[in-house]
Each structure stands twice: as C-alpha cells, then as structure tokens.
PDB file of C-alpha atoms and ligand atoms in Angstrom:
ATOM      1  CA  MET A1383      38.065  15.440  34.386  1.00 60.00           C
ATOM      2  CA  LYS A1384      41.502  15.897  32.853  1.00 65.00           C
ATOM      3  CA  ARG A1385      41.709  17.142  29.313  1.00 67.00           C
ATOM      4  CA  ARG A1386      43.260  13.850  28.159  1.00 67.00           C
ATOM      5  CA  ASN A1387      40.328  11.921  29.599  1.00 64.00           C
ATOM      6  CA  ILE A1388      37.801  14.164  27.931  1.00 60.00           C
ATOM      7  CA  LEU A1389      39.517  13.575  24.589  1.00 58.00           C
ATOM      8  CA  CYS A1390      39.457   9.851  25.191  1.00 55.00           C
ATOM      9  CA  VAL A1391      35.754   9.867  26.028  1.00 60.00           C
ATOM     10  CA  LEU A1392      35.094  11.850  22.867  1.00 52.00           C
ATOM     11  CA  ALA A1393      37.210   9.599  20.691  1.00 58.00           C
ATOM     12  CA  CYS A1394      35.778   6.418  22.139  1.00 53.00           C
ATOM     13  CA  SER A1395      32.179   7.504  21.817  1.00 55.00           C
ATOM     14  CA  LEU A1396      32.760   8.583  18.216  1.00 53.00           C
ATOM     15  CA  ALA A1397      34.366   5.253  17.449  1.00 58.00           C
ATOM     16  CA  THR A1398      31.476   3.266  18.884  1.00 56.00           C
ATOM     17  CA  MET A1399      28.753   5.475  17.481  1.00 55.00           C
ATOM     18  CA  PRO A1400      26.496   3.257  15.419  1.00 55.00           C
ATOM     19  CA  VAL A1401      26.909   3.850  11.743  1.00 54.00           C
ATOM     20  CA  ILE A1402      23.709   5.325  10.449  1.00 55.00           C
ATOM     21  CA  ALA A1403      22.833   3.424   7.318  1.00 56.00           C
ATOM     22  CA  GLN A1404      22.678   5.681   4.317  1.00 60.00           C
ATOM     23  CA  THR A1405      19.626   4.008   2.893  1.00 68.00           C
ATOM     24  CA  THR A1406      16.929   6.035   1.292  1.00 76.00           C
ATOM     25  CA  ALA A1407      13.559   4.386   1.711  1.00 82.00           C
ATOM     26  CA  ALA A1408      12.616   2.781  -1.591  1.00 85.00           C
ATOM     27  CA  ALA A1409       9.434   4.215  -3.033  1.00 87.00           C
ATOM     28  CA  PRO A1410       6.520   1.823  -2.474  1.00 86.00           C
ATOM     29  CA  PRO A1411       5.299   0.057  -5.606  1.00 87.00           C
ATOM     30  CA  ALA A1412       2.809   2.111  -7.613  1.00 88.00           C
ATOM     31  CA  GLY A1413      -0.742   1.388  -6.534  1.00 93.00           C
ATOM     32  CA  ARG A1414       0.125  -0.010  -3.127  1.00 94.00           C
ATOM     33  CA  LEU A1415      -1.058   3.033  -1.225  1.00 94.00           C
ATOM     34  CA  LEU A1416      -4.343   3.043  -3.122  1.00 94.00           C
ATOM     35  CA  ALA A1417      -4.736  -0.697  -2.611  1.00 95.00           C
ATOM     36  CA  SER A1418      -4.113  -0.469   1.122  1.00 94.00           C
ATOM     37  CA  ASN A1419      -7.605   0.984   1.376  1.00 94.00           C
ATOM     38  CA  CYS A1420      -9.077  -2.195  -0.122  1.00 96.00           C
ATOM     39  CA  PHE A1421      -7.386  -4.332   2.509  1.00 97.00           C
ATOM     40  CA  GLN A1422      -9.605  -3.002   5.296  1.00 95.00           C
ATOM     41  CA  CYS A1423     -12.503  -5.051   3.962  1.00 96.00           C
ATOM     42  CA  HIS A1424     -10.780  -7.571   1.708  1.00 97.00           C
ATOM     43  CA  GLY A1425      -8.106  -8.537   4.217  1.00 97.00           C
ATOM     44  CA  THR A1426      -4.392  -7.825   4.360  1.00 95.00           C
ATOM     45  CA  ASN A1427      -2.954  -8.073   0.860  1.00 95.00           C
ATOM     46  CA  GLY A1428      -6.375  -8.882  -0.525  1.00 96.00           C
ATOM     47  CA  SER A1429      -7.304 -12.103   1.230  1.00 96.00           C
ATOM     48  CA  GLY A1430      -8.867 -13.116   4.505  1.00 96.00           C
ATOM     49  CA  GLY A1431     -11.641 -10.522   4.265  1.00 96.00           C
ATOM     50  CA  VAL A1432     -15.055 -10.244   2.609  1.00 96.00           C
ATOM     51  CA  GLU A1433     -14.068 -11.489  -0.847  1.00 95.00           C
ATOM     52  CA  LYS A1434     -10.602 -12.549  -1.952  1.00 96.00           C
ATOM     53  CA  ILE A1435      -9.266 -10.013  -4.457  1.00 96.00           C
ATOM     54  CA  ALA A1436      -5.659 -11.238  -4.456  1.00 95.00           C
ATOM     55  CA  GLY A1437      -4.895 -13.601  -7.309  1.00 92.00           C
ATOM     56  CA  LYS A1438      -7.159 -11.901  -9.821  1.00 96.00           C
ATOM     57  CA  SER A1439      -5.650 -10.576 -13.029  1.00 97.00           C
ATOM     58  CA  ALA A1440      -5.354  -6.826 -13.532  1.00 97.00           C
ATOM     59  CA  SER A1441      -7.870  -6.925 -16.387  1.00 98.00           C
ATOM     60  CA  GLU A1442     -10.423  -8.785 -14.215  1.00 97.00           C
ATOM     61  CA  ILE A1443     -10.119  -6.189 -11.465  1.00 98.00           C
ATOM     62  CA  VAL A1444     -10.375  -3.276 -13.908  1.00 98.00           C
ATOM     63  CA  LYS A1445     -13.462  -4.841 -15.521  1.00 98.00           C
ATOM     64  CA  GLU A1446     -15.169  -5.476 -12.173  1.00 98.00           C
ATOM     65  CA  LEU A1447     -14.471  -1.986 -10.819  1.00 98.00           C
ATOM     66  CA  LYS A1448     -15.676  -0.338 -14.053  1.00 98.00           C
ATOM     67  CA  GLU A1449     -18.890  -2.383 -13.896  1.00 98.00           C
ATOM     68  CA  MET A1450     -19.372  -1.417 -10.269  1.00 98.00           C
ATOM     69  CA  GLN A1451     -19.023   2.257 -11.178  1.00 98.00           C
ATOM     70  CA  GLN A1452     -22.105   1.864 -13.380  1.00 98.00           C
ATOM     71  CA  LYS A1453     -24.290  -0.233 -11.047  1.00 98.00           C
ATOM     72  CA  SER A1454     -27.540   1.317 -10.011  1.00 97.00           C
ATOM     73  CA  PRO A1455     -28.703   1.521  -7.315  1.00 98.00           C
ATOM     74  CA  PRO A1456     -25.132   1.444  -6.007  1.00 97.00           C
ATOM     75  CA  LYS A1457     -24.224  -0.792  -3.083  1.00 97.00           C
ATOM     76  CA  MET A1458     -21.207  -0.274  -0.857  1.00 95.00           C
ATOM     77  CA  MET A1459     -18.566  -1.572  -3.260  1.00 96.00           C
ATOM     78  CA  ASP A1460     -20.177   0.274  -6.174  1.00 98.00           C
ATOM     79  CA  MET A1461     -19.974   3.554  -4.278  1.00 97.00           C
ATOM     80  CA  HIS A1462     -16.393   2.785  -3.464  1.00 96.00           C
ATOM     81  CA  ALA A1463     -15.470   2.073  -7.084  1.00 97.00           C
ATOM     82  CA  ARG A1464     -16.993   5.388  -8.145  1.00 98.00           C
ATOM     83  CA  GLY A1465     -14.327   7.216  -6.153  1.00 96.00           C
ATOM     84  CA  TYR A1466     -11.458   6.198  -8.429  1.00 97.00           C
ATOM     85  CA  THR A1467     -10.261   7.632 -11.728  1.00 97.00           C
ATOM     86  CA  ASP A1468      -9.390   5.283 -14.610  1.00 97.00           C
ATOM     87  CA  ALA A1469      -5.708   5.907 -13.936  1.00 97.00           C
ATOM     88  CA  GLU A1470      -6.125   4.977 -10.280  1.00 97.00           C
ATOM     89  CA  ILE A1471      -8.067   1.843 -11.165  1.00 97.00           C
ATOM     90  CA  ASN A1472      -5.272   0.767 -13.519  1.00 97.00           C
ATOM     91  CA  GLN A1473      -2.627   1.368 -10.862  1.00 97.00           C
ATOM     92  CA  LEU A1474      -4.646  -0.464  -8.238  1.00 96.00           C
ATOM     93  CA  ALA A1475      -5.327  -3.400 -10.514  1.00 97.00           C
ATOM     94  CA  ASN A1476      -1.706  -3.716 -11.617  1.00 96.00           C
ATOM     95  CA  TYR A1477      -0.592  -3.779  -8.010  1.00 96.00           C
ATOM     96  CA  LEU A1478      -3.317  -6.171  -6.818  1.00 97.00           C
ATOM     97  CA  ALA A1479      -2.479  -8.547  -9.670  1.00 96.00           C
ATOM     98  CA  THR A1480       1.006  -9.019  -8.165  1.00 96.00           C
ATOM     99  CA  LEU A1481      -0.509 -10.442  -4.949  1.00 95.00           C
ATOM    100  CA  ARG A1482      -1.335 -14.111  -4.490  1.00 86.00           C
TER     101      ARG A1482
HETATM  102  C1  HEC B 718     -15.935  -0.932   2.950  1.00 66.84           C
HETATM  103  C2  HEC B 718     -15.504  -2.255   2.578  1.00 66.84           C
HETATM  104  C3  HEC B 718     -14.847  -2.443   1.236  1.00 66.84           C
HETATM  105  C4  HEC B 718     -13.757  -1.765   0.743  1.00 66.84           C
HETATM  106  C5  HEC B 718     -12.958  -0.649   1.388  1.00 66.84           C
HETATM  107  C6  HEC B 718     -13.488  -2.341  -0.547  1.00 66.84           C
HETATM  108  N1  HEC B 718     -14.373  -3.333  -0.814  1.00 66.84           N
HETATM  109 FE1  HEC B 718     -14.415  -4.475  -2.497  1.00 66.84          FE
HETATM  110  N2  HEC B 718     -16.058  -5.448  -1.793  1.00 66.84           N
HETATM  111  C7  HEC B 718     -16.668  -5.210  -0.572  1.00 66.84           C
HETATM  112  C8  HEC B 718     -17.817  -6.078  -0.444  1.00 66.84           C
HETATM  113  C9  HEC B 718     -18.750  -6.103   0.755  1.00 66.84           C
HETATM  114  C10 HEC B 718     -17.861  -6.850  -1.623  1.00 66.84           C
HETATM  115  C11 HEC B 718     -18.891  -7.913  -1.985  1.00 66.84           C
HETATM  116  C12 HEC B 718     -20.222  -7.325  -2.286  1.00 66.84           C
HETATM  117  C13 HEC B 718     -20.274  -6.577  -3.562  1.00 66.84           C
HETATM  118  O1  HEC B 718     -19.778  -7.072  -4.582  1.00 66.84           O
HETATM  119  O2  HEC B 718     -20.848  -5.472  -3.564  1.00 66.84           O
HETATM  120  C14 HEC B 718     -16.744  -6.432  -2.455  1.00 66.84           C
HETATM  121  C15 HEC B 718     -16.460  -6.958  -3.690  1.00 66.84           C
HETATM  122  C16 HEC B 718     -15.346  -6.637  -4.441  1.00 66.84           C
HETATM  123  C17 HEC B 718     -14.976  -7.255  -5.687  1.00 66.84           C
HETATM  124  C18 HEC B 718     -15.703  -8.387  -6.372  1.00 66.84           C
HETATM  125  C19 HEC B 718     -15.136  -9.681  -5.822  1.00 66.84           C
HETATM  126  C20 HEC B 718     -15.717 -10.898  -6.477  1.00 66.84           C
HETATM  127  O3  HEC B 718     -14.971 -11.890  -6.557  1.00 66.84           O
HETATM  128  O4  HEC B 718     -16.879 -10.849  -6.882  1.00 66.84           O
HETATM  129  C21 HEC B 718     -13.824  -6.656  -6.124  1.00 66.84           C
HETATM  130  C22 HEC B 718     -13.023  -6.963  -7.385  1.00 66.84           C
HETATM  131  C23 HEC B 718     -13.495  -5.656  -5.144  1.00 66.84           C
HETATM  132  N3  HEC B 718     -14.435  -5.662  -4.144  1.00 66.84           N
HETATM  133  C24 HEC B 718     -12.404  -4.849  -5.245  1.00 66.84           C
HETATM  134  C25 HEC B 718     -12.090  -3.862  -4.326  1.00 66.84           C
HETATM  135  C26 HEC B 718     -10.986  -2.965  -4.481  1.00 66.84           C
HETATM  136  C27 HEC B 718      -9.991  -2.991  -5.631  1.00 66.84           C
HETATM  137  C28 HEC B 718     -11.002  -2.142  -3.405  1.00 66.84           C
HETATM  138  C29 HEC B 718     -10.079  -0.981  -3.116  1.00 66.84           C
HETATM  139  C30 HEC B 718     -10.054   0.047  -4.110  1.00 66.84           C
HETATM  140  C31 HEC B 718     -12.126  -2.527  -2.571  1.00 66.84           C
HETATM  141  N4  HEC B 718     -12.756  -3.574  -3.158  1.00 66.84           N
HETATM  142  C32 HEC B 718     -12.459  -1.934  -1.372  1.00 66.84           C
HETATM  143  C33 HEC B 718     -16.266  -4.317   0.372  1.00 66.84           C
HETATM  144  C34 HEC B 718     -15.219  -3.434   0.248  1.00 66.84           C
END
C-alpha cells in the first residue's frame, strides 16, 4: 500500500471512529443496592412477589423491620431484618418509599 493510501486509511478511520461518550455512571440512589436484595422475594421494585412493599412510607417500613428484629421465635423475614443496622434500615426504607 502506498504511503498516501495508508495516511488516508488512518485519517478516515479516525474520522469515523465513534465518539466515546464522556459520561461517568451516576451513582445509584442510596439504599438501592440494599433494597435489591428485598426484590428477590418481594418482586422487582417491591411488587409482584410475596408481599407488596412498594408504596409503603419510609416510617412504616422502618417500624415493621424494627419489630421483626425483635420477634421471637424469628421467622424468615425476622431473621432477615436482624441482618441490618439502623442506618441501613433507614437507607432501605427511604429508597423503598420512592417506589410505587
Ligand atoms: C427470602 C425472602 C425475603 C426477602 C429476601 C425479604 N423478605 Fe420481606 N417478607 C418475606 C416474607 C415471606 C414475608 C411475609 C411473612 C412475614 O411477614 O414473615 C415478608 C414480609 C415483609 C414485610 C411485611 C409486609 C406486610 O405488608 O406485612 C416487609 C415490610 C418486608 N418483608 C420488608 C422486606 C425488606 C425491606 C426486605 C429487604 C431488606 C425484605 N423484606 C426481604 C420474605 C422476604
């Protein structure tokens, strides 16, 4: 290939190279990662599963999870609730309260 052709190939491929968007992935909303665990049983985004948890207020969810932490003997959901700190429960509840 002649030098001129090589230059042309280079120039053309540079010109048509797709522009890589300079977007930085936005951080997911606080609590979403924690809440994704709930969706396995409660359905995607908190509905369509065992019990609908989408549409509840944050304070309702906090209250229910705190009660579950104390239930004895613990059932499945009570054991689950015991795994979260107060801070995590607040984050979870605030996120879940945004879902309908
Ligand atoms: C392994 C399955 C499973 C997972 C994971 C799970 N849950 Fe549950 N959850 C249940 C079951 C089953 C019930 C109903 C029985 C009960 O209350 O023990 C329930 C009930 C609830 C209730 C009461 C609903 C009502 O209207 O009475 C709330 C609130 C709740 N879960 C929140 C959560 C949250 C928040 C998460 C994530 C941190 C979560 N659950 C994860 C299985 C699960």
